[in-house]
Short mmCIF file of C-alpha atoms and ligand atoms in Angstrom, two decimals:
data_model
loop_
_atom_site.label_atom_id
_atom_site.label_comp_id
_atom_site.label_asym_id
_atom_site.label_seq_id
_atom_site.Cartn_x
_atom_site.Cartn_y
_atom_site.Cartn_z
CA UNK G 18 34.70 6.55 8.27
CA UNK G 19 31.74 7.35 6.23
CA UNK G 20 29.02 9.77 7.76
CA UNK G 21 25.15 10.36 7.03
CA UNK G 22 24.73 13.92 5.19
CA UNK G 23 21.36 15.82 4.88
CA UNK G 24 18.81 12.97 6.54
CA UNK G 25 16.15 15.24 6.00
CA UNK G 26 16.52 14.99 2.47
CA UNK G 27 15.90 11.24 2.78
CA UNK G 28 14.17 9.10 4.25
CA UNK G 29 16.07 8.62 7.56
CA UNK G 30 17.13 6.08 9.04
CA UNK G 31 16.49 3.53 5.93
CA UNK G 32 17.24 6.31 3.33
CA UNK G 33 20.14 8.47 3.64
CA UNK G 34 23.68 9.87 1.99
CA UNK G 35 26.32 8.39 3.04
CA UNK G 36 30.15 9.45 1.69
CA UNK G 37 31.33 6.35 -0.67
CA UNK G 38 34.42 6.20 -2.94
CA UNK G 39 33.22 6.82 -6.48
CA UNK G 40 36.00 6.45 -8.46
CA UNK G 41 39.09 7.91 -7.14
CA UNK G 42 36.78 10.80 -5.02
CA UNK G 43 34.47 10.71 -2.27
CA UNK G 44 30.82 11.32 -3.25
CA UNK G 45 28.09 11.60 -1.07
CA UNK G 46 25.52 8.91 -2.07
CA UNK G 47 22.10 7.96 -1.22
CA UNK G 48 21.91 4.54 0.65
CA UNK G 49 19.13 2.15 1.48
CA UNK G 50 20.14 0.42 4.67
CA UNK G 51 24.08 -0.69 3.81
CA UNK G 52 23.82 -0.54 0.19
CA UNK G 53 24.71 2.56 -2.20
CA UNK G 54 21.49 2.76 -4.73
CA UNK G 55 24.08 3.28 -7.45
CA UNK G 56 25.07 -0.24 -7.02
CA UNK G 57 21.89 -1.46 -7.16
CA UNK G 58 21.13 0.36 -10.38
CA UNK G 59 24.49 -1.36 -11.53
CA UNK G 60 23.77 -4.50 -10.75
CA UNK G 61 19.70 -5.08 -11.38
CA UNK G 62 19.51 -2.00 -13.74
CA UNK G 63 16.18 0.73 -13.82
CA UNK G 64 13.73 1.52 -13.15
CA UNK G 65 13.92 -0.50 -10.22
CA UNK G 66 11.85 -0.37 -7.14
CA UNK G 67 13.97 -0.84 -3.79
CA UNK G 68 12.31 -1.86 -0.37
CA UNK G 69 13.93 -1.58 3.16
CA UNK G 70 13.34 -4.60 5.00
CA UNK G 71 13.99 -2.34 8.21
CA UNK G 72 11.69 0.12 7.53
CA UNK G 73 8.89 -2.51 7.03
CA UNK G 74 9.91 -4.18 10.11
CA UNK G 75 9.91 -0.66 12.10
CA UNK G 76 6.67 0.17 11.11
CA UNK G 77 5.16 -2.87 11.89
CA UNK G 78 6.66 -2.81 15.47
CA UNK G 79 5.60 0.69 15.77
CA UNK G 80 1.93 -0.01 14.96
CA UNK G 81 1.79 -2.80 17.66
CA UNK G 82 3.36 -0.39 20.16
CA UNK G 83 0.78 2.22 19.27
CA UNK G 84 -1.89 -0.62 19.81
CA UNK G 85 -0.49 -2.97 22.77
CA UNK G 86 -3.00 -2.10 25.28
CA UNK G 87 -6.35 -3.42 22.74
CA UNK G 88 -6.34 -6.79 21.43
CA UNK G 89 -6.07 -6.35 17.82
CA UNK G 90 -4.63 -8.39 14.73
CA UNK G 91 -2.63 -6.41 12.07
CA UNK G 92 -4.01 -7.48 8.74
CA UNK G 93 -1.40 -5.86 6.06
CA UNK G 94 -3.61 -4.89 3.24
CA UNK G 95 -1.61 -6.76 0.38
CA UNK G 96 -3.01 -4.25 -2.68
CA UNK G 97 -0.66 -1.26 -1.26
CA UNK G 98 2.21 -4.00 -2.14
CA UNK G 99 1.80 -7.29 -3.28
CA UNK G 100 5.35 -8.59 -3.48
CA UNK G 101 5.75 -12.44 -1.82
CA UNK G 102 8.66 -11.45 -0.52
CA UNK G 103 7.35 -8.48 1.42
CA UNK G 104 4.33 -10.87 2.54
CA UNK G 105 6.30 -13.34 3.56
CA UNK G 106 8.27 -10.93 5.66
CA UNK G 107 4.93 -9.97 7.09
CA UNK G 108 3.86 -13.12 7.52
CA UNK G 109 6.58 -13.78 9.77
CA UNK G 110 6.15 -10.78 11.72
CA UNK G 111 2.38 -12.64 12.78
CA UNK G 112 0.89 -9.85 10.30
CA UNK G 113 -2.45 -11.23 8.70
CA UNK G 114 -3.64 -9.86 5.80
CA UNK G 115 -6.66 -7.91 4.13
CA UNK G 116 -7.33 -9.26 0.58
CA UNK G 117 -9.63 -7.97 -2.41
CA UNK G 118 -9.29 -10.90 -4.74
CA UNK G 119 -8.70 -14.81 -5.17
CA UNK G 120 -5.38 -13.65 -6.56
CA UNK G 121 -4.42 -11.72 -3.81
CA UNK G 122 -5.45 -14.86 -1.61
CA UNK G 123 -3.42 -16.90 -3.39
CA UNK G 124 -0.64 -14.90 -2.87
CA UNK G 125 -0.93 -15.07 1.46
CA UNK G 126 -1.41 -18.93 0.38
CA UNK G 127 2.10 -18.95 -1.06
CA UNK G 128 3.91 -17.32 1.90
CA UNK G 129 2.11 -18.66 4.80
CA UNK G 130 -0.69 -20.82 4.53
CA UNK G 131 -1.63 -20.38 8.71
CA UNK G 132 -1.50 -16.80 7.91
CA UNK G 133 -4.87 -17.20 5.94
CA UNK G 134 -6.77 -18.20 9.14
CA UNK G 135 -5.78 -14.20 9.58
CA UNK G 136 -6.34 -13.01 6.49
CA UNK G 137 -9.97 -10.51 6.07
CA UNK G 138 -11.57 -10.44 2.66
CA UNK G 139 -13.33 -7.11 1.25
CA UNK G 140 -14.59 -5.95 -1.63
CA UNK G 141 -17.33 -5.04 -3.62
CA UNK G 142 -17.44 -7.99 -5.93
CA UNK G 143 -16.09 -10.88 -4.86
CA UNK G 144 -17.44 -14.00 -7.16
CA UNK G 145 -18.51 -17.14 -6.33
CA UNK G 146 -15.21 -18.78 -7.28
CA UNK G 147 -13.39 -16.29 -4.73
CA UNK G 148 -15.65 -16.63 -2.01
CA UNK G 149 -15.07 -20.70 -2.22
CA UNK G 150 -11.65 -20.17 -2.45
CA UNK G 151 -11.54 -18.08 0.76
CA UNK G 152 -14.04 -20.55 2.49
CA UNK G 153 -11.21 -23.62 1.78
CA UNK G 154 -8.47 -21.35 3.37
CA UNK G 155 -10.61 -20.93 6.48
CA UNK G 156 -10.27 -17.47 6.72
CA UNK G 157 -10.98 -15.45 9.62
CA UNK G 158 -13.83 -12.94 8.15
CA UNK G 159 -15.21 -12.00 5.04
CA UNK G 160 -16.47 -8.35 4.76
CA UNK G 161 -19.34 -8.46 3.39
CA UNK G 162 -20.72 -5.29 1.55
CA UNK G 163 -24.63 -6.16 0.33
CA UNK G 164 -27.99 -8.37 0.89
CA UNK G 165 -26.68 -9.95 -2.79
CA UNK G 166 -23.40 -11.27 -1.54
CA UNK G 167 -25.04 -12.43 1.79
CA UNK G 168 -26.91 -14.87 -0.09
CA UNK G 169 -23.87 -15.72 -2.48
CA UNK G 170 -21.41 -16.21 0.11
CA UNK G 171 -24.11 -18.76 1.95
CA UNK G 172 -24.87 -20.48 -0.80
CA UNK G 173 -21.22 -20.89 -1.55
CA UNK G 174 -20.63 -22.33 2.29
CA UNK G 175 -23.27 -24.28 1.91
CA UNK G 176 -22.09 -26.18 -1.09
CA UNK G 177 -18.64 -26.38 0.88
CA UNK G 178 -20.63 -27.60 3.60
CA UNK G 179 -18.64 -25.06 5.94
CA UNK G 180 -19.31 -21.77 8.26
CA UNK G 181 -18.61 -18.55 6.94
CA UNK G 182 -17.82 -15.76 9.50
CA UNK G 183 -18.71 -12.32 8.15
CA UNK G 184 -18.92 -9.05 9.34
CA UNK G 185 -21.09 -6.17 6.91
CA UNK G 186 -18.92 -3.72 6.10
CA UNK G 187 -21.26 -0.41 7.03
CA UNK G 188 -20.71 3.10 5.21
CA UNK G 189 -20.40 5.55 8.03
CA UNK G 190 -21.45 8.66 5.78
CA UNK G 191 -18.15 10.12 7.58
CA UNK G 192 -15.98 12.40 4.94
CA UNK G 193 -12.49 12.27 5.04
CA UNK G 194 -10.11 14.53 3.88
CA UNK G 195 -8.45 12.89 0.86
CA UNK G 196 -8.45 12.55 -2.90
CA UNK G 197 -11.88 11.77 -4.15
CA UNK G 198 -10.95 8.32 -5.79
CA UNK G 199 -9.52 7.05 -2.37
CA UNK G 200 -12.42 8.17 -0.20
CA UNK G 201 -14.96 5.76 0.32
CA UNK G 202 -17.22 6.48 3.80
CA UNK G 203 -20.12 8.74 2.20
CA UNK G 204 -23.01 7.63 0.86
CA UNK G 205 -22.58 7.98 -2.49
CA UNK G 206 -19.67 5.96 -2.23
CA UNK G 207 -20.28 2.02 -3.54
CA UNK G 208 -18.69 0.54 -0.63
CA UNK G 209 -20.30 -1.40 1.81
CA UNK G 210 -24.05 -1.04 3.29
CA UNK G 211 -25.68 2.05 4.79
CA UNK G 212 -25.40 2.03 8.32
CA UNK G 213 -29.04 2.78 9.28
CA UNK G 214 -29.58 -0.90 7.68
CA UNK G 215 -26.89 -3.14 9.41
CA UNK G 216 -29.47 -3.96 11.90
CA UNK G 217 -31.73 -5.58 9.49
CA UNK G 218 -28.69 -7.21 7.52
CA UNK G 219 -27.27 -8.47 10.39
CA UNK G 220 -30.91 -9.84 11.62
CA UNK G 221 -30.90 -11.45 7.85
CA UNK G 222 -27.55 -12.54 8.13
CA UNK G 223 -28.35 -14.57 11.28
CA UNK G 224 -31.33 -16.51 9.93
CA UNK G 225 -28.74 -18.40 7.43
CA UNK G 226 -27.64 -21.50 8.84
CA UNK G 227 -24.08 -20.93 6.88
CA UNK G 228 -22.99 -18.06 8.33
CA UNK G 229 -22.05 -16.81 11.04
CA UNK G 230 -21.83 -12.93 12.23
CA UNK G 231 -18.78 -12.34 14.16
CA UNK G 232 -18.12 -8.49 13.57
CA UNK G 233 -18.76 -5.10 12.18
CA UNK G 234 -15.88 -3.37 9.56
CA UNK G 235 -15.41 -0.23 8.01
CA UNK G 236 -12.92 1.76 6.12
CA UNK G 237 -13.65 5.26 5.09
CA UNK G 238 -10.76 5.83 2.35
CA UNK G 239 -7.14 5.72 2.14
CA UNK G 240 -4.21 8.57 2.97
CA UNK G 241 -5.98 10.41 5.82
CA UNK G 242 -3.93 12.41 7.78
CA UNK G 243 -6.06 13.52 10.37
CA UNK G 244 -6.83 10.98 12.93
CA UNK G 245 -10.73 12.60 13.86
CA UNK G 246 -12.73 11.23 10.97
CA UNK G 247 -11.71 8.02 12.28
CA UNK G 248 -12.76 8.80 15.78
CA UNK G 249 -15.89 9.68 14.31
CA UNK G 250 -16.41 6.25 12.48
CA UNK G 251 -15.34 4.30 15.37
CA UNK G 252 -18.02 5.96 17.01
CA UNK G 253 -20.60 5.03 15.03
CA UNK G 254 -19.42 1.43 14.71
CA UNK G 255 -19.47 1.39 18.95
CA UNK G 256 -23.35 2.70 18.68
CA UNK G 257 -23.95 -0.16 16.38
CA UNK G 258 -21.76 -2.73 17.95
CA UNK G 259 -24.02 -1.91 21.40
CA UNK G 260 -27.35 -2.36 19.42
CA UNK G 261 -26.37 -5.59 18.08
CA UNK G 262 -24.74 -7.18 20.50
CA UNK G 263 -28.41 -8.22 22.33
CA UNK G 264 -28.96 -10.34 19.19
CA UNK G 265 -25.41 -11.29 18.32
CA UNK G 266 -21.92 -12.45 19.19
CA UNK G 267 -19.92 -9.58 18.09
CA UNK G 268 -16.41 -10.34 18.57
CA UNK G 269 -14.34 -8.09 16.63
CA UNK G 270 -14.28 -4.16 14.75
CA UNK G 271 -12.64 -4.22 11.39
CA UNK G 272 -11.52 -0.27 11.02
CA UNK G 273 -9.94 -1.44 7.85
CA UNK G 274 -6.86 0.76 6.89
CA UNK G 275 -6.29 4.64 5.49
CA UNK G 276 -3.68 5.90 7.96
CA UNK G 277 -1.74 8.39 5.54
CA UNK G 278 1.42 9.07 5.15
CA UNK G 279 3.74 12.68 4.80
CA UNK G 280 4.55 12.37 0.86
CA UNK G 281 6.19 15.81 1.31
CA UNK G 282 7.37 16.33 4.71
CA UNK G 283 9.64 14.33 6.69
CA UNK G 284 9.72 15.96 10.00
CA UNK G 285 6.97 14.70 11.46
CA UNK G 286 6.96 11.70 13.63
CA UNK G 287 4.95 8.66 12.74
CA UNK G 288 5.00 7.27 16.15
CA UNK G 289 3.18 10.13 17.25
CA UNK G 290 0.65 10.06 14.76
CA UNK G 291 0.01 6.50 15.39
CA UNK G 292 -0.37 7.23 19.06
CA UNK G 293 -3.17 9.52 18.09
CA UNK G 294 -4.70 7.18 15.61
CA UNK G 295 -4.44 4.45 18.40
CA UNK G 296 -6.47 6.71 20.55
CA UNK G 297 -9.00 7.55 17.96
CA UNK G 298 -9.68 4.31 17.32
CA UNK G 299 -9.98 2.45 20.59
CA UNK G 300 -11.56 4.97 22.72
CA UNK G 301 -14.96 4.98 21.48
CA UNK G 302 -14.71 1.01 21.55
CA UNK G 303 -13.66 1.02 25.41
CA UNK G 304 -15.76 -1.19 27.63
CA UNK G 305 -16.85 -3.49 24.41
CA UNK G 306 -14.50 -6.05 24.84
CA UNK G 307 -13.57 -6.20 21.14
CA UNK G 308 -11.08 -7.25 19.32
CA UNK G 309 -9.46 -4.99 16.67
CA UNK G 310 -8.66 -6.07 13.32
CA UNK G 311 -6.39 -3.18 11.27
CA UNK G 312 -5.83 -3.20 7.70
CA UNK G 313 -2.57 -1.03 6.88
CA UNK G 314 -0.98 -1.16 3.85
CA UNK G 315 0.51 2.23 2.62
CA UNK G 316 1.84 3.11 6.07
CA UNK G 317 3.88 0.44 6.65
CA UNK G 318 5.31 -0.01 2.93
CA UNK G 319 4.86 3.30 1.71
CA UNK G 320 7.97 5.15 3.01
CA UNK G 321 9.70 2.20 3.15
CA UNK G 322 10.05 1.86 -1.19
CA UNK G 323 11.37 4.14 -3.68
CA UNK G 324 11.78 3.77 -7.49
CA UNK G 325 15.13 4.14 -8.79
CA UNK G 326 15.49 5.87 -12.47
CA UNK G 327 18.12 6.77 -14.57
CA UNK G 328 18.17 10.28 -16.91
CA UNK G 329 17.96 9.27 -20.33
CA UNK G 330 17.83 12.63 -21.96
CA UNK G 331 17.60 15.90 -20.94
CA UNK G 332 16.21 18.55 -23.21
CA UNK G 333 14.59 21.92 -23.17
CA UNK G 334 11.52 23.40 -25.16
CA UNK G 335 10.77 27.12 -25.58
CA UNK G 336 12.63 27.47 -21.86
CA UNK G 337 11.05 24.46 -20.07
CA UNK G 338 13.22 21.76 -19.03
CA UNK G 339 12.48 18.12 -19.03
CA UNK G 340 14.59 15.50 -17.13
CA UNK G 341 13.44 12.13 -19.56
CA UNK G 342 13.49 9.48 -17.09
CA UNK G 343 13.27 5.80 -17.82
CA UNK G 344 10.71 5.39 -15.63
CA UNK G 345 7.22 6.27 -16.67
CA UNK G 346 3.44 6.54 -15.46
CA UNK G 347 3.48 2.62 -16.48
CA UNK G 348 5.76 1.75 -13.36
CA UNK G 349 4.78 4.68 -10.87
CA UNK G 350 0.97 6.06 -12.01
CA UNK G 351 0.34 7.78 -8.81
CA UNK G 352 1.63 11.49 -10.11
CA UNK G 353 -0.66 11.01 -13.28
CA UNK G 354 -3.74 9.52 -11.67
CA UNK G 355 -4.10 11.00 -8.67
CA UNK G 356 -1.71 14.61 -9.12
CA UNK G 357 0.07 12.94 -6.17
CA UNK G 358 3.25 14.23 -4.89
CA UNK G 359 6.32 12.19 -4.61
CA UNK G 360 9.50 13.63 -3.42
CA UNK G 361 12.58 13.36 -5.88
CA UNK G 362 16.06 13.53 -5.23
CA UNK G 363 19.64 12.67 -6.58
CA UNK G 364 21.26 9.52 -5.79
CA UNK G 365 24.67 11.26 -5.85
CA UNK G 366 24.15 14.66 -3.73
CA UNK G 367 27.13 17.13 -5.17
CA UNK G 368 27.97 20.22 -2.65
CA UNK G 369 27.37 23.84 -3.78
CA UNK G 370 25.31 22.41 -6.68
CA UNK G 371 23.26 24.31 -8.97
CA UNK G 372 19.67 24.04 -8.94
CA UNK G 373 17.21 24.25 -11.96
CA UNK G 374 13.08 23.62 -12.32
CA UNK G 375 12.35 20.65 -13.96
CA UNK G 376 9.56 18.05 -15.33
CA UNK G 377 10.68 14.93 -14.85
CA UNK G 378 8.68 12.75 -17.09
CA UNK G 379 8.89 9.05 -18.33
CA UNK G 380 8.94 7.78 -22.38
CA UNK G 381 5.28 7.00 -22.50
CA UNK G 382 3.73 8.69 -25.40
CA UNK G 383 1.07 10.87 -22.80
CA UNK G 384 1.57 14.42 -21.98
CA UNK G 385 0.01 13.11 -18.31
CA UNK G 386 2.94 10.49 -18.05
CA UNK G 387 5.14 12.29 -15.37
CA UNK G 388 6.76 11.90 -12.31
CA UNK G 389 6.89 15.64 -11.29
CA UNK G 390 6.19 18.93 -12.74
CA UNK G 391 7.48 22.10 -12.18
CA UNK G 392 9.97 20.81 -9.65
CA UNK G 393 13.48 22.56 -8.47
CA UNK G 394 16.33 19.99 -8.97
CA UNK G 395 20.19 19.83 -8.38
CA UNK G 396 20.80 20.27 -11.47
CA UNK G 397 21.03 16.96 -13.39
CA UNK G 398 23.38 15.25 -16.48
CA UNK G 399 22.34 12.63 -18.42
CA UNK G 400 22.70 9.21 -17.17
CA UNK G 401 22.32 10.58 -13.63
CA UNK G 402 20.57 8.55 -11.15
CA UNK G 403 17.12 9.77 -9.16
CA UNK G 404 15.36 8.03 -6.60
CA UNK G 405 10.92 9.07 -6.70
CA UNK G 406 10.79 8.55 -2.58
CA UNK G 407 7.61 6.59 -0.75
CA UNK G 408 6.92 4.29 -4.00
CA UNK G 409 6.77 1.64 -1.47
CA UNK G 410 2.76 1.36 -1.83
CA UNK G 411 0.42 1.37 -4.95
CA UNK G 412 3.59 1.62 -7.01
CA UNK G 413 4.52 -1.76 -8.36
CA UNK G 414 1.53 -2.86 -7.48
CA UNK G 415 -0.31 -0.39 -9.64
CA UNK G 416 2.15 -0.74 -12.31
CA UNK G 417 1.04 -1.82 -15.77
CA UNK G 418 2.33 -2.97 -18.88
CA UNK G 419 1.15 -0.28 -20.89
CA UNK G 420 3.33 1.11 -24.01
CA UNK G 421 4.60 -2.53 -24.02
CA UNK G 422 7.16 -1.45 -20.95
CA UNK G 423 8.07 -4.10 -18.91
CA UNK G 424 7.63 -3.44 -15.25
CA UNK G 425 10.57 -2.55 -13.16
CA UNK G 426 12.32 -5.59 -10.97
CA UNK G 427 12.33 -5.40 -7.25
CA UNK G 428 14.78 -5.63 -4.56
CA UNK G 429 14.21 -6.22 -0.99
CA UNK G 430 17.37 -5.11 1.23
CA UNK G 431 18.19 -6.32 4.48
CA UNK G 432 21.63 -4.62 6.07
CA UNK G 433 24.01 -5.89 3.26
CA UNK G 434 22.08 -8.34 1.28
CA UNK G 435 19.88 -7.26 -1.34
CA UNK G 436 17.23 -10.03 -2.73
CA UNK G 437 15.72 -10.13 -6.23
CA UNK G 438 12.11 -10.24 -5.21
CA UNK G 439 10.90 -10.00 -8.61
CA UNK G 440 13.26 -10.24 -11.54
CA UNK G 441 12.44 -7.72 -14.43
CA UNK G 442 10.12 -8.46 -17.30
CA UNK G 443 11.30 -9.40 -20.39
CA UNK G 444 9.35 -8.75 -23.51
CA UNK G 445 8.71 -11.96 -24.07
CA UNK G 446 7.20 -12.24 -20.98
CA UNK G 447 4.85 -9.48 -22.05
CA UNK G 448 4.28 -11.50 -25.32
CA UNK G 449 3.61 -14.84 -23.97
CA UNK G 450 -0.26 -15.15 -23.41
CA UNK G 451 -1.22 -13.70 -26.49
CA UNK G 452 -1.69 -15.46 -30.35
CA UNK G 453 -1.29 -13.88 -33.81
CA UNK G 454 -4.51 -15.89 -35.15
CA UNK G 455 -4.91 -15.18 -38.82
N1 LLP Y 1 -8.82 -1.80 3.57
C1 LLP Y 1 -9.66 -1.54 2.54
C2 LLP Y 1 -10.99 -2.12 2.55
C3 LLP Y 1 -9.21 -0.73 1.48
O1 LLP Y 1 -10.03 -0.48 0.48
C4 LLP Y 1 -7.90 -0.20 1.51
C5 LLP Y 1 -7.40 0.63 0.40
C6 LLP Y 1 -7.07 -0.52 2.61
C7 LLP Y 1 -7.56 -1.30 3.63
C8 LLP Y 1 -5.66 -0.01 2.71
O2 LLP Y 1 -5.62 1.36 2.84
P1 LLP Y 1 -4.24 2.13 3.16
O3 LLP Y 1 -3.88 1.82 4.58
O4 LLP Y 1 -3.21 1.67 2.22
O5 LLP Y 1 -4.59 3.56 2.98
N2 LLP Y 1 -4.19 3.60 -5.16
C9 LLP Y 1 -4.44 4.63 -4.15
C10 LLP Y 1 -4.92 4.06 -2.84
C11 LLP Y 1 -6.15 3.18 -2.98
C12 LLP Y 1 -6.59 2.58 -1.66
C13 LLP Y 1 -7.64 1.55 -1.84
N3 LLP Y 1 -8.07 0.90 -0.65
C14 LLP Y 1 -3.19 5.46 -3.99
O6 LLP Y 1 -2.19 5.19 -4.65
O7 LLP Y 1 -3.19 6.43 -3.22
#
């Protein structure tokens, strides 16, 4: 009978040691749902990113428990992970989607082509092309963030000869607590406009025959653990919804997405902190009669992805140990661009190991390509296996080709079955789109 051993060193439930023959002994190996990573790294080789299909469909449930008693549309904002085959799971949990780009439409277009008439578009610079794009989907709202794309996105309808509903995406001035490059509500921030000039927008807005206002959206940055700077916003956006609604039909609040997640501590309970997030969100919008659109995407894939590596080498300078992984900032650049944490741990947990302080690092030739620094280990052997935990978002879909690496496959686990969601590069698949001209 196999048992689960040290959950908190996981990510329990869809994450967790489990004791597994391995060879003629027992070992206690790390699992994702029914399947021992080891096999996985066996059979589709590493780096290798591994999804739970449970924990995506957990976290979705959770968010519309959190959120049952407001209307409100989950849009899954596909740049945290872009996979198909963790949008079409999505899809077929009713998610919409939030998009940035025609690419990213196209990909909601693939999986579910009734999910577009949920899908939200933002961005600072969406182009003509995009906007048209969106406009033949019939998608529910495009966020728009200045005067310029006003006029751009109604010229486009009108060429299309159809309606675009839009909502201006207003900059609160509201400062989260985050990493600067993933905070975007202060002024000085380029997204969307400055709230003290929706009203004249939206009064602009109207006067176009093309379009037609149907909301207000926001979204003040991304990883934000404390709920208050989003009671704050919604604040705001309920003073403006009340002002404009005696010129316009404002039907729904956009609070676009940010809801963080604990990179290094598991104990805390997400339910909870959804609960609270729930309550910052709607209560300032009670009485409006609203309908909420939410754009998640890192806390509903984040904890449920992790990026499988093998040790290639192991070697120590002047006392300093470095665990050479064959994973690098190419296929996980969150550590190097942002310092961000990411909890790393053994896919086969020994008892009564030894520890030891490590830098795990990847073969890219950058002294700011690593995984973690300064980091107490079991201690590791060559060809050992580690999983880098909550890769789920803005790793693969951050990942580049850079070094002339290709990215990692991905796997998408159900129970027992594991799916090939994206088989690995090849280098001539790197190769392909370019010419040696003379
Ligand atoms: N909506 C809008 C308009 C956004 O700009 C973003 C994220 C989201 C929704 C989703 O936010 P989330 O729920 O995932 O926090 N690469 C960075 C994160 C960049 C976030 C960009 N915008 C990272 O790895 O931490």
């Amino acid at each position: 009978m196999s048992r689960i051993e040290q959950p908190a060193a996981a990510r329990f439930p869809e994450f967790f040691y489990r004791q597994t023959k391995s060879g003629r002994s027992l070992a206690s190996i790390l699992h994702c749902e029914r399947i021992p990573l080891a096999d996985l790294a066996e059979r589709f080789g590493t780096p290798l990113y591994v999804y739970s299909a449970s924990a995506i469909r957990d976290r979705v449930g959770a968010f519309e428990l959190a959120f049952h008693a407001v209307p409100h549309t989950l849009c899954y904002s596909v740049k945290a992970n872009s996979n198909l085959g963790i949008l079409r799971l999505l899809a077929r949990l009713n998610c919409g989607f939030d998009v940035v780009s025609g690419g990213e439409l196209e990909r909601v277009l693939q999986v579910s082509r009734a999910a577009a008439r949920k899908t939200v578009f933002s961005g600072v610079g969406k182009s003509r092309p995009e906007m048209e794009a969106a406009l033949a989907a019939n998608i529910l709202l495009f966020n728009v963030e200045s005067e310029s794309e006003l006029s751009a996105l109604a010229e486009c309808a009108a060429r299309l000869k159809k309606t675009a509903r839009i909502a201006l995406r207003v900059n609160p001035d509201v400062s989260a607590e985050t990493h600067p490059y993933i905070s975007t509500g202060l002024r000085e921030h380029k997204f969307g406009v400055p709230i003290s000039e929706a009203i004249r927008l939206y009064a602009q807005a109207a006067r176009r025959s093309r379009l037609s206002i149907a909301g207000v959206s926001v979204h003040i940055g991304s990883q934000i653990l404390d709920v208050k700077p989003f009671g704050q916003t919604m604040e705001r956006v309920a003073e403006l919804v009340r002002e404009l609604r005696s010129n316009h039909a404002i039907k729904y609040v956009d609070a676009g997405g940010g809801l963080g997640i604990d990179y290094d501590d598991q104990t805390s309970d997400f339910a909870e902190r959804l609960a609270a997030y729930a309550q910052a969100l709607s209560a300032p919008l009670s009485g409006l009669d609203v309908h909420l659109l939410l754009e998640p995407g890192r806390s509903i894939v984040g904890p449920a992805g992790i990026l499988l590596t093998r040790v290639l080498y192991k070697k120590t300078n002047r006392g300093k140990t470095f665990l050479i992984a064959d994973a690098a900032m190419n296929d996980l650049l969150r550590p190097a661009l942002y310092g961000a944490y990411h909890q790393i741990i053994p896919v086969e947990a020994t008892a009564g190991n030894s520890r030891e302080t490590v830098d795990v690092v990847g073969p890219v030739c950058e002294t700011g390509d690593f995984l973690a620094r300064d980091r107490e280990l079991p201690t590791m052997q060559e060809g050992g296996l580690l999983a880098v935990l909550d890769a789920g978002a803005y790793g693969m879909s951050l990942a580049s080709n850079y070094n002339t690496r290709p990215r990692p496959a991905e796997v998408l686990i159900d129970g027992r079955t594991a799916k090939l969601v994206r088989r690995r590069e090849s280098i001539a698949d790197l190769l392909r789109l370019e010419r040696k001209t003379k």
